[in-house]
CSV table of C-alpha atoms and ligand atoms in Angstrom, one decimal:
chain,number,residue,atom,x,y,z
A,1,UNK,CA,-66.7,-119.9,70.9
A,2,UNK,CA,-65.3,-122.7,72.8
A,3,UNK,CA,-68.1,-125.6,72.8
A,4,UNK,CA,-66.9,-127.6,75.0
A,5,UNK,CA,-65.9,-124.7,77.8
A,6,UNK,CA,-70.2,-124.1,77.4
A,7,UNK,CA,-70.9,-127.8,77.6
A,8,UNK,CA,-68.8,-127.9,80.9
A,9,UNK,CA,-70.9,-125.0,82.4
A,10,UNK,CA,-74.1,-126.3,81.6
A,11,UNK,CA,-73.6,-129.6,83.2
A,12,UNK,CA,-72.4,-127.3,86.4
A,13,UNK,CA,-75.0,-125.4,86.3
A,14,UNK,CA,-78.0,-127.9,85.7
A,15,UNK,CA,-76.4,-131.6,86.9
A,16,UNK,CA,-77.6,-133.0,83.5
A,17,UNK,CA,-76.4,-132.7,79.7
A,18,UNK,CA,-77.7,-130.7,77.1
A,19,UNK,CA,-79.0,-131.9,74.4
A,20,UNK,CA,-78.2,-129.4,71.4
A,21,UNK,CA,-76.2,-126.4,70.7
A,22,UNK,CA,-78.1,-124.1,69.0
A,23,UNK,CA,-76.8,-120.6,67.6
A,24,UNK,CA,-77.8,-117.7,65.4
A,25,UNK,CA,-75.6,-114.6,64.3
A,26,UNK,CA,-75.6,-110.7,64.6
A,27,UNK,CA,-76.1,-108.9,61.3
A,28,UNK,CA,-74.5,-105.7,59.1
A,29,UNK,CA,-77.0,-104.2,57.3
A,30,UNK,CA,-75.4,-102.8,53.8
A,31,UNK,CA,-78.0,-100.8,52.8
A,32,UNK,CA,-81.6,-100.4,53.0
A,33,UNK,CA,-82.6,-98.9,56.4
A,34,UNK,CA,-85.4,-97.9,58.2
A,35,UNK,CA,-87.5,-99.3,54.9
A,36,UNK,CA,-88.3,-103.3,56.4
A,37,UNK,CA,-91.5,-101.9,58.6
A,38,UNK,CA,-92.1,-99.7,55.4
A,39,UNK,CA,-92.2,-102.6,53.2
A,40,UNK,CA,-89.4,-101.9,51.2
A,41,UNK,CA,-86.0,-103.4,50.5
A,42,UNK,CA,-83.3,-104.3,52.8
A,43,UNK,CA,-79.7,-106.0,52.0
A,44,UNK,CA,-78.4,-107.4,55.5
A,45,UNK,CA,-75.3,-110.1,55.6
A,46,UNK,CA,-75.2,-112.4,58.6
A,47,UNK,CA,-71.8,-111.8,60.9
A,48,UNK,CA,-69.3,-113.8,62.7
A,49,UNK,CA,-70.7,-113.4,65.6
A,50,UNK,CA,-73.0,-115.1,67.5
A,51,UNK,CA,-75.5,-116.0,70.4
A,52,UNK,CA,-75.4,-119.5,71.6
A,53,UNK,CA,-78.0,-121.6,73.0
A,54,UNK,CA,-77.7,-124.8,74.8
A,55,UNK,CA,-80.5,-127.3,75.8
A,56,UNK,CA,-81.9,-130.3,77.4
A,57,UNK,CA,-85.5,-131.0,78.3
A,58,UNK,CA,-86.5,-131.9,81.5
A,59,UNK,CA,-89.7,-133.6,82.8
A,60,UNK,CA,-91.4,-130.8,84.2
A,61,UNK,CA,-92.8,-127.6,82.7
A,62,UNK,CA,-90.5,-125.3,84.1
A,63,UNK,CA,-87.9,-123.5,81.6
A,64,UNK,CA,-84.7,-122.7,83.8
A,65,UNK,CA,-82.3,-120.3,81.6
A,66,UNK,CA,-78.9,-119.9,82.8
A,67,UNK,CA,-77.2,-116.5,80.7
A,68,UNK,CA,-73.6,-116.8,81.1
A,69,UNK,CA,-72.3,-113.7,80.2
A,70,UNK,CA,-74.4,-111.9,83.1
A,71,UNK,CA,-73.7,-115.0,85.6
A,72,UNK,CA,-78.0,-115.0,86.2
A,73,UNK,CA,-80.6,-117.5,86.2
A,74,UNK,CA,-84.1,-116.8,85.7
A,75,UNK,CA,-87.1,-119.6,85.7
A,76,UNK,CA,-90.5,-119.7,84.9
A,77,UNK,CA,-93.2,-122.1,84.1
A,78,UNK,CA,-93.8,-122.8,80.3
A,79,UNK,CA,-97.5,-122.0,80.4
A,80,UNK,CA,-99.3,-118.9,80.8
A,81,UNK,CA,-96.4,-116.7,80.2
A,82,UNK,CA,-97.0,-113.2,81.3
A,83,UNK,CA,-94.3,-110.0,80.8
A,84,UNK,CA,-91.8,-109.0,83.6
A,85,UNK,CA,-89.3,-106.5,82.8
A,86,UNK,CA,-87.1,-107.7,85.8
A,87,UNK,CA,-84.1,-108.6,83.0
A,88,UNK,CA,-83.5,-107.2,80.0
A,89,UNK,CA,-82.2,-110.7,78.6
A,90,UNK,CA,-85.3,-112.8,80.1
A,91,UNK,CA,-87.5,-110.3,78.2
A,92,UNK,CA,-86.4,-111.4,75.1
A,93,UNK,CA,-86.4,-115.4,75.6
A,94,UNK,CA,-89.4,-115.4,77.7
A,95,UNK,CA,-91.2,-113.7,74.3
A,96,UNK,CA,-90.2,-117.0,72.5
A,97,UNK,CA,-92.1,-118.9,75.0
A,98,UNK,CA,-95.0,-116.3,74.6
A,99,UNK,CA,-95.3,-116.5,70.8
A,100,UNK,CA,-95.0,-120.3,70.6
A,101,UNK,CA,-97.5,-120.4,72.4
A,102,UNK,CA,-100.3,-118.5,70.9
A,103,UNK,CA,-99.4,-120.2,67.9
A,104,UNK,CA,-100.0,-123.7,69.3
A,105,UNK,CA,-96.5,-124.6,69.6
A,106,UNK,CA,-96.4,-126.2,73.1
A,107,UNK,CA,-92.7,-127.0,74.1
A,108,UNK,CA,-92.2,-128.4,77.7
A,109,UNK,CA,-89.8,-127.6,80.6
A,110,UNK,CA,-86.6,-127.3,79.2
A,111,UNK,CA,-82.8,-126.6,81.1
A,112,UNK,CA,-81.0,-123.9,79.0
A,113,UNK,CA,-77.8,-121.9,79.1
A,114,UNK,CA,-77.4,-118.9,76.5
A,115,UNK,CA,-74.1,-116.6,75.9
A,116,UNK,CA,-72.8,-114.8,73.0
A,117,UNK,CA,-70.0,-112.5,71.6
A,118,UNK,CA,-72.1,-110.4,70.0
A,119,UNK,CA,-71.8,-106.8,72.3
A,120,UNK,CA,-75.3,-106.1,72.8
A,121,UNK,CA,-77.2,-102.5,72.3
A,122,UNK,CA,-74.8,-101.8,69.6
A,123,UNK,CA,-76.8,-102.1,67.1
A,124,UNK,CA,-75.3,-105.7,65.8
A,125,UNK,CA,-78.7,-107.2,66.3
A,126,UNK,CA,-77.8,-109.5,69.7
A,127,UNK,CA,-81.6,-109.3,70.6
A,128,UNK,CA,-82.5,-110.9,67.3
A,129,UNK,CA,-80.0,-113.7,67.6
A,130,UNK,CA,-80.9,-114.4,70.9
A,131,UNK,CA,-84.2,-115.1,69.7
A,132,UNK,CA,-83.7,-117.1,66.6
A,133,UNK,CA,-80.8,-119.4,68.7
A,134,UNK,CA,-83.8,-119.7,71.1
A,135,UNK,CA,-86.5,-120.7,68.9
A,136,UNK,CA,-84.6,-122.8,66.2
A,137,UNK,CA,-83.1,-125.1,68.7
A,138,UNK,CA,-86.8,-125.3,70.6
A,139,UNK,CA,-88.0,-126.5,67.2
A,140,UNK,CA,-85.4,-129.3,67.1
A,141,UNK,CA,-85.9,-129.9,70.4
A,142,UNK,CA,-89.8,-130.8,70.7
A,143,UNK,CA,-90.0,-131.0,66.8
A,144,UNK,CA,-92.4,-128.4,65.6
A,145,UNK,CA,-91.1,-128.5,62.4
A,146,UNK,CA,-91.1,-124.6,61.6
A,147,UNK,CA,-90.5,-123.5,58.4
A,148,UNK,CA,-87.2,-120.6,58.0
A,149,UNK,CA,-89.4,-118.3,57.6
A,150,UNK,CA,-92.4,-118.3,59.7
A,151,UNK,CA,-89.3,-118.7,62.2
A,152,UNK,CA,-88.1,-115.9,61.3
A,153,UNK,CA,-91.5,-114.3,61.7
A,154,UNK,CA,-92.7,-115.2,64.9
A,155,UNK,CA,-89.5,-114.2,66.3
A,156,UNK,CA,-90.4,-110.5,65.2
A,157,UNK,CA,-93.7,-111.2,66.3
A,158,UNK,CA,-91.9,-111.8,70.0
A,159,UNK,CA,-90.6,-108.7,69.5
A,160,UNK,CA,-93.2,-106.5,68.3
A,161,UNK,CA,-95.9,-108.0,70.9
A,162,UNK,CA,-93.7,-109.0,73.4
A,163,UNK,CA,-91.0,-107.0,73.6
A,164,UNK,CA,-92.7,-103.8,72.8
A,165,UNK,CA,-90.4,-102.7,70.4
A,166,UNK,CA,-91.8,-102.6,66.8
A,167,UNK,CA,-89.1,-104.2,64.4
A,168,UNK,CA,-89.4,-104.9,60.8
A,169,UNK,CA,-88.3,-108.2,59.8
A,170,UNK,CA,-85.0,-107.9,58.8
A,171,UNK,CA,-82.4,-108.8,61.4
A,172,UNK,CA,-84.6,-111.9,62.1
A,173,UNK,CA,-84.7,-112.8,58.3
A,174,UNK,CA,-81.0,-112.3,57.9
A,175,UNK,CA,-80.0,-114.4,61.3
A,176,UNK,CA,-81.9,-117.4,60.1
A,177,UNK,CA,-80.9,-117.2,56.8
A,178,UNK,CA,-77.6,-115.6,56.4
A,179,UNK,CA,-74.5,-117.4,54.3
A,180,UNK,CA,-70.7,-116.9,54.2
A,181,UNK,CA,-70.0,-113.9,52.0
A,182,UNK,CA,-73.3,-113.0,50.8
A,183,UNK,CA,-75.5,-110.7,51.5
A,184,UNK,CA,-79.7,-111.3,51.0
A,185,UNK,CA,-81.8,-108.6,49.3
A,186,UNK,CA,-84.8,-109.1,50.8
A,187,UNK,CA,-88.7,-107.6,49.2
A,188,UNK,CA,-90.4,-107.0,52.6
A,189,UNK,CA,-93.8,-106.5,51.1
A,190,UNK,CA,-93.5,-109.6,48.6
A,191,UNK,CA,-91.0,-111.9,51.3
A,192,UNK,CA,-89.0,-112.8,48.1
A,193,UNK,CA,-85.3,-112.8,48.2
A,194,UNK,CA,-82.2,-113.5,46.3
A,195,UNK,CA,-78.8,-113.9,47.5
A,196,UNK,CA,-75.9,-111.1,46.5
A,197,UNK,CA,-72.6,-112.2,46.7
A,198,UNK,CA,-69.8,-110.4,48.4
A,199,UNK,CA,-66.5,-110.6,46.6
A,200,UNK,CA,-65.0,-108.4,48.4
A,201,UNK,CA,-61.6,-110.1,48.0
A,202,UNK,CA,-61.3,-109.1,44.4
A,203,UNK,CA,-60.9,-105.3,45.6
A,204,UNK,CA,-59.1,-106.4,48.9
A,205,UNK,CA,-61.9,-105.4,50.8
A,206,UNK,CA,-62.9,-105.3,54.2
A,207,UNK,CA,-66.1,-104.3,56.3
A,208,UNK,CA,-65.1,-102.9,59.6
A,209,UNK,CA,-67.4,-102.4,62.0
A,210,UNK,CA,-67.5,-99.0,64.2
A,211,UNK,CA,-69.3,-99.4,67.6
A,212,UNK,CA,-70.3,-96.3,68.9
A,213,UNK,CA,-70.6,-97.9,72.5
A,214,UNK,CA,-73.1,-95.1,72.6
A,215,UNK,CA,-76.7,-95.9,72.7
A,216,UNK,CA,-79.4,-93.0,73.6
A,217,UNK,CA,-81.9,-94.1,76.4
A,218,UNK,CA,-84.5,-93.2,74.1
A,219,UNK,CA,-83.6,-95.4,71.6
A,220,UNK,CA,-87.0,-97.3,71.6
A,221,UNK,CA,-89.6,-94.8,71.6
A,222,UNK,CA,-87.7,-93.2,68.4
A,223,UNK,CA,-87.7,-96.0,66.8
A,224,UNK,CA,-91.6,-96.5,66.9
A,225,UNK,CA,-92.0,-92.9,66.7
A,226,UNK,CA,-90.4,-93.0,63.0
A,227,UNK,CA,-92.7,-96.1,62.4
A,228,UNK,CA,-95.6,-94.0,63.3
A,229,UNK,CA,-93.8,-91.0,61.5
A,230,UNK,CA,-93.2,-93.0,58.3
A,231,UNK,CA,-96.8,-94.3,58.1
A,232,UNK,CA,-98.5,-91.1,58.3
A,233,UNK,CA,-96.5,-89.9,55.5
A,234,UNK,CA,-97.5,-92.9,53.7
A,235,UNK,CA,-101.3,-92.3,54.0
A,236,UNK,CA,-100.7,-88.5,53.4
A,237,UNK,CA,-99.5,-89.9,50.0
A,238,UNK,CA,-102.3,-92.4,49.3
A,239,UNK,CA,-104.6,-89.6,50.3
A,240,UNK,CA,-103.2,-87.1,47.4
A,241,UNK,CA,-103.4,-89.7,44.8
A,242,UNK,CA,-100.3,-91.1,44.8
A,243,UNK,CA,-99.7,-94.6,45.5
A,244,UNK,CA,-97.9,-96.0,49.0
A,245,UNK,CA,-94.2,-96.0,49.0
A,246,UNK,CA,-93.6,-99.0,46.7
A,247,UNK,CA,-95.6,-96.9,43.5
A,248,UNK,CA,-94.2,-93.7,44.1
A,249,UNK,CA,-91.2,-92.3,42.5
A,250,UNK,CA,-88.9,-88.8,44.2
A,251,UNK,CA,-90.5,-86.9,41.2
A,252,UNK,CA,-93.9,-87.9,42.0
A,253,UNK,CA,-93.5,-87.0,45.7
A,254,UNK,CA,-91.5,-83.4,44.7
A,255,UNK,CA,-94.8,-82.1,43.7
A,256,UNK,CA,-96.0,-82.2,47.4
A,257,UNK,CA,-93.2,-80.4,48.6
A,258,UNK,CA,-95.0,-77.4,49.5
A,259,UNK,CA,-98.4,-78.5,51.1
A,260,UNK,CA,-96.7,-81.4,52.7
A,261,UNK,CA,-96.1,-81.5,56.6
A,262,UNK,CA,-91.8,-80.6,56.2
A,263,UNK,CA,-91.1,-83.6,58.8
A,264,UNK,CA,-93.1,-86.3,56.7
A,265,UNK,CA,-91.9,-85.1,53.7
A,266,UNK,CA,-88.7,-85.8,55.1
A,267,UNK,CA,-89.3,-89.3,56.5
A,268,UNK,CA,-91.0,-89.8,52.9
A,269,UNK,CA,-88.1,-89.2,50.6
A,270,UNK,CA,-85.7,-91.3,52.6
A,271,UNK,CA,-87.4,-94.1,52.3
A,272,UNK,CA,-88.2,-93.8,48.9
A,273,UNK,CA,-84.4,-92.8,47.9
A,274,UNK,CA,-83.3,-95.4,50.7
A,275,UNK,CA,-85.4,-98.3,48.2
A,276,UNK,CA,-83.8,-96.7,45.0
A,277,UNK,CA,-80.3,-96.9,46.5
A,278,UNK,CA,-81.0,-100.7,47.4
A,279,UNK,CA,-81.3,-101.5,44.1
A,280,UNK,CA,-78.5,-99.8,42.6
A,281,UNK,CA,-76.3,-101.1,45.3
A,282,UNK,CA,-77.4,-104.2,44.3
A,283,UNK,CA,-76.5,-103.2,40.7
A,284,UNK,CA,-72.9,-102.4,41.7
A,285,UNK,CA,-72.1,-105.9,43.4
A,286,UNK,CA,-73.4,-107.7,40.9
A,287,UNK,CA,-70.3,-105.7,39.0
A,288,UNK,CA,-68.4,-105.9,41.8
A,289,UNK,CA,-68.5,-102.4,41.6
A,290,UNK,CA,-67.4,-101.6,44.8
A,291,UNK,CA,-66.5,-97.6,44.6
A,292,UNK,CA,-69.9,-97.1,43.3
A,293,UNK,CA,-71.6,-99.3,46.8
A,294,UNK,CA,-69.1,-97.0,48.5
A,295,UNK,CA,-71.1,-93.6,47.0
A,296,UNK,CA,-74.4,-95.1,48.0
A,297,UNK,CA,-73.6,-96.1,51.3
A,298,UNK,CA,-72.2,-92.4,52.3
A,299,UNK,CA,-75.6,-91.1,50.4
A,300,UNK,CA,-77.5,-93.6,52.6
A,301,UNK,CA,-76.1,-92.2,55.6
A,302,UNK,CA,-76.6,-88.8,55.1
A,303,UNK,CA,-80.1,-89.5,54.3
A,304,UNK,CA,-80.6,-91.1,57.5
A,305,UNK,CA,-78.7,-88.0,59.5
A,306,UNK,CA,-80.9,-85.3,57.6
A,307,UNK,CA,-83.9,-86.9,56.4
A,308,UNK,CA,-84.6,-89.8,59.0
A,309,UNK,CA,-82.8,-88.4,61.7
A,310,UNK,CA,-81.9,-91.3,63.7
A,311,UNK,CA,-77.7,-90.3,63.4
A,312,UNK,CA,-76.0,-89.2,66.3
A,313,UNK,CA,-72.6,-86.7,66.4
A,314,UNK,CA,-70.6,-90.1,67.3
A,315,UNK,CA,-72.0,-91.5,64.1
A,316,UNK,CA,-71.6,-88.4,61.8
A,317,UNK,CA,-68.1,-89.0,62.5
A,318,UNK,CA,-67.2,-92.5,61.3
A,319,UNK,CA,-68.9,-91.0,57.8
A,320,UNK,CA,-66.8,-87.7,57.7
A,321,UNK,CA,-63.8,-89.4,58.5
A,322,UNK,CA,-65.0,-92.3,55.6
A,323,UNK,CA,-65.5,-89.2,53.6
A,324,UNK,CA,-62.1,-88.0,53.9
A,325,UNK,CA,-59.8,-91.2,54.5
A,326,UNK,CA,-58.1,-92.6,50.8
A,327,UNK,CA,-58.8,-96.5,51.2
A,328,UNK,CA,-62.4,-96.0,52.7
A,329,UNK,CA,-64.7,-96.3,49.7
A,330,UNK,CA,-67.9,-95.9,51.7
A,331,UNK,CA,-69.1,-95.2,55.6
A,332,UNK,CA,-72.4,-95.4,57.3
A,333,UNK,CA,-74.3,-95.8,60.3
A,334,UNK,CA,-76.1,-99.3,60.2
A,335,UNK,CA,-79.3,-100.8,62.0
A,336,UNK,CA,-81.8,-98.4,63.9
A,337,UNK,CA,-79.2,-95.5,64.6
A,338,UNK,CA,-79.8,-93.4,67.8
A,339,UNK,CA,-76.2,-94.4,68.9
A,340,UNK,CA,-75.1,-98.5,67.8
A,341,UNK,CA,-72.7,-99.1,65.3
A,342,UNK,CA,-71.8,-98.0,61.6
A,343,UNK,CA,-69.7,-99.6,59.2
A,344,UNK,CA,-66.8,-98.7,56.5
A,345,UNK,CA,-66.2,-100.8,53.6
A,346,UNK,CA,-62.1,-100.1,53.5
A,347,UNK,CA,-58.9,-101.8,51.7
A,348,UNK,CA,-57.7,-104.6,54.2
A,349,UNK,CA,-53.9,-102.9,53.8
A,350,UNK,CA,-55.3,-99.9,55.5
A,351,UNK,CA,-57.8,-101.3,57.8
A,352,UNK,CA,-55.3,-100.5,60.8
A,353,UNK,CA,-54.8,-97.4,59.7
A,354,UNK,CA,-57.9,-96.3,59.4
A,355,UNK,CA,-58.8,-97.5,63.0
A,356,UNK,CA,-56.2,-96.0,64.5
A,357,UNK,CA,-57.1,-93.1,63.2
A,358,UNK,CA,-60.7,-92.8,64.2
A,359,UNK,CA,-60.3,-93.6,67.5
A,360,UNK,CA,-57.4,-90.7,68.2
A,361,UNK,CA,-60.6,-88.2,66.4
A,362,UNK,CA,-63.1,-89.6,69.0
A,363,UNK,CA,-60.9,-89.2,71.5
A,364,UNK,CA,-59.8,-85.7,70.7
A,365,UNK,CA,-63.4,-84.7,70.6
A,366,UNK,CA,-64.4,-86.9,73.7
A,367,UNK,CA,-66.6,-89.2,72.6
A,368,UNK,CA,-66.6,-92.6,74.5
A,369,UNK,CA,-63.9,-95.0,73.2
A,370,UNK,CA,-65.4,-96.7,70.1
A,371,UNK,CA,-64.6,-100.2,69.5
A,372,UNK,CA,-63.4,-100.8,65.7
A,373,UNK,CA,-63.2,-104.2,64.6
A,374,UNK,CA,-63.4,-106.3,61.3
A,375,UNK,CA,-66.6,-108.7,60.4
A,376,UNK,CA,-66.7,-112.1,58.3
A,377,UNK,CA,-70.4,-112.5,56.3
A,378,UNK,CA,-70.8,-115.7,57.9
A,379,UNK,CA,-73.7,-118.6,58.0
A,380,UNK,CA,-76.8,-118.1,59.5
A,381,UNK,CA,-78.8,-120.4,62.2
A,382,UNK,CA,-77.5,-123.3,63.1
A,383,UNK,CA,-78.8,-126.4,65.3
A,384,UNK,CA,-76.4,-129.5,66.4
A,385,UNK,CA,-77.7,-132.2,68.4
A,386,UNK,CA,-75.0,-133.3,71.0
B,401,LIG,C1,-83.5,-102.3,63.7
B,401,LIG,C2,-84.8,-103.1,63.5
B,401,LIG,C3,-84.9,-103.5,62.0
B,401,LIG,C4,-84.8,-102.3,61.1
B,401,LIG,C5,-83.5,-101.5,61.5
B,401,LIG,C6,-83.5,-100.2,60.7
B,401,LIG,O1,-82.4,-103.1,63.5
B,401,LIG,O2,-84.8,-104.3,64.3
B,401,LIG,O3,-86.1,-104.2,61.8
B,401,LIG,O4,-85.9,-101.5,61.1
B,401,LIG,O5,-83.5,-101.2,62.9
B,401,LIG,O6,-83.3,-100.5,59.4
């Protein structure tokens, strides 16, 4: 992103210079899905791109946000925030302002200008970026001194409370925290995490991401419908003597088969095979063992098509096609599903191939032009004062 271009357009915009440029990234997640709100284990890696956030403070109380990619302001007072659903974007930042807040943060009028690269709805986690930018350069603005990881936590607490939509904390985590080529395996019940690194070089590897550009209106209510879903499974297990997900095994749940409801049996043995495939894919980096990540990440998806069921036809198809194209070691849908994005770990010489390719199948079966584009495991927040 061109700095300097944003600087320009703020000054326009607001007759005054900003202060900082704050800026968070977008996120893959590897593996581990649908298993953050279930307390599980997760292995997101920060990408390339970003949402940007640029600030000064001003001498009133009033927060004017200019979003450039829309061409919209919107303004509100920093106290006594209250929800409007007018803008989708304002939503999100006006959530910030709401959790800092109620957790006795009180930052003061501020003139701000937000834009990104990151497509949003795809599934790339733009809404989490959006608030981390938001919040990390508001704590270097007014100095709250916020810790990484309560950040990262009150900006899912935006999200639940705010936004209504009930996130785990993973694309949060990973936008505060992400680093160039490595991925974080995060313990969402213990918050402990270690970082994996990506050498994907050494098999002349790529990632490529797959963006359906389809996203089902739905989306939301699904999502906290499998939170629901998943829970109730969960107690149904506590209440026949077996402990929550993170004590039971597949064997132990197997024995439930029959007097267990068939849909949260389901949702129970993808997250438990989704937690056990974590931590083999973690196995298999650590030995740069790339064909074996490959098998898990196919298994992973169609766990998530048969026993989650948040795929999509659009999404079925970047797997089949991984399934079948030589140079594709693995293929999956990644993030919350319902439409978004997947991604293909495939040899960089046939990256072109491969796109080409999949874009001829969608169109032959008339699915909306994907786009197909290679990602970098990049850095994570980051906060310059100007
Ligand atoms: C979305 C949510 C995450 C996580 C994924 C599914 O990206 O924001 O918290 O639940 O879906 O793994």
């Amino acid at each position: 992103m061109d700095e300097s271009r944003l600087i320009k357009k703020f000054e326009e915009v607001f007759h005054s210079t900003p202060e900082l440029i704050s800026s968070a990234p977008g996120r893959i997640n590897i593996i581990g899905e649908h298993t953050d709100y279930n307390l599980g284990y997760v292995l997101p890696a920060a990408i390339h791109m970003r949402i940007y956030f640029l600030a000064g403070r001003r001498d009133d109380d009033l927060i004017r946000i200019w979003a450039d990619d829309f061409g919209e302001e919107i303004s509100f007072s920093s106290r006594n925030i209250t929800t409007s659903w007018a803008h989708h974007w304002e939503t999100y930042i006006k959530g910030i302002f709401w959790v800092l807040e109620r957790n006795k943060f009180f930052p003061g009028g501020i003139n701000g200008l937000v834009c990104g690269d990151i497509p949003i709805g795809s599934g790339l986690s733009s809404s989490a970026a959006l608030e981390v930018s938001v919040i990390n350069g508001l704590d270097m603005l007014f100095q709250f001194g916020i810790a990484p990881m309560q950040m990262a936590k009150l900006a899912q607490q935006a999200e639940n409370d705010f936004v209504g939509m009930k996130c785990g904390l993973m694309d949060q985590f990973i936008s505060v925290f992400g680093k160039e080529n490595i991925a974080f395996f995060l313990d969402c019940l213990s918050l402990d995490f270690k970082q994996i690194p990506l050498r994907l070089h050494r098999d002349d590897l790529t990632f490529l991401v797959y963006d359906s550009c389809v996203k089902r209106e739905l989306s939301r209510s699904e999502y906290n419908r499998r939170r629901s879903e998943s829970s109730a499974a969960e107690r149904y297990l506590k209440s026949s003597g077996i402990p929550g997900f993170r004590g039971a095994t597949q064997d132990m749940i197997q024995g439930l088969r029959e007097q267990m409801d068939k849909l949260l049996y389901r949702r129970a043995r993808h997250v438990l095979s989704e937690n056990e495939r974590v931590q083999l894919a973690i196995q298999a980096l650590h030995n740069d063992d790339f064909l074996a990540l490959g098998q898990l990440l196919f298994q992973s998806h169609e766990s998530l098509r048969d026993d989650y069921e948040v795929s999509c036809p659009e999404l079925d198809l970047l797997y089949e096609f991984g399934m079948e194209f030589s140079g594709c070691l693995g293929s999956r849908l990644t993030g919350a599903g319902f439409g978004g994005s997947g991604i293909a770990l495939v040899k960089t010489n046939k990256t072109d191939l491969f796109t080409r390719e999949i874009l001829d199948l969608a169109q032959e079966k008339g699915y909306r032009k994907p786009r197909v584009f290679p990602v970098r495991i990049d850095k994570g927040a980051k906060t310059s004062i100007l």
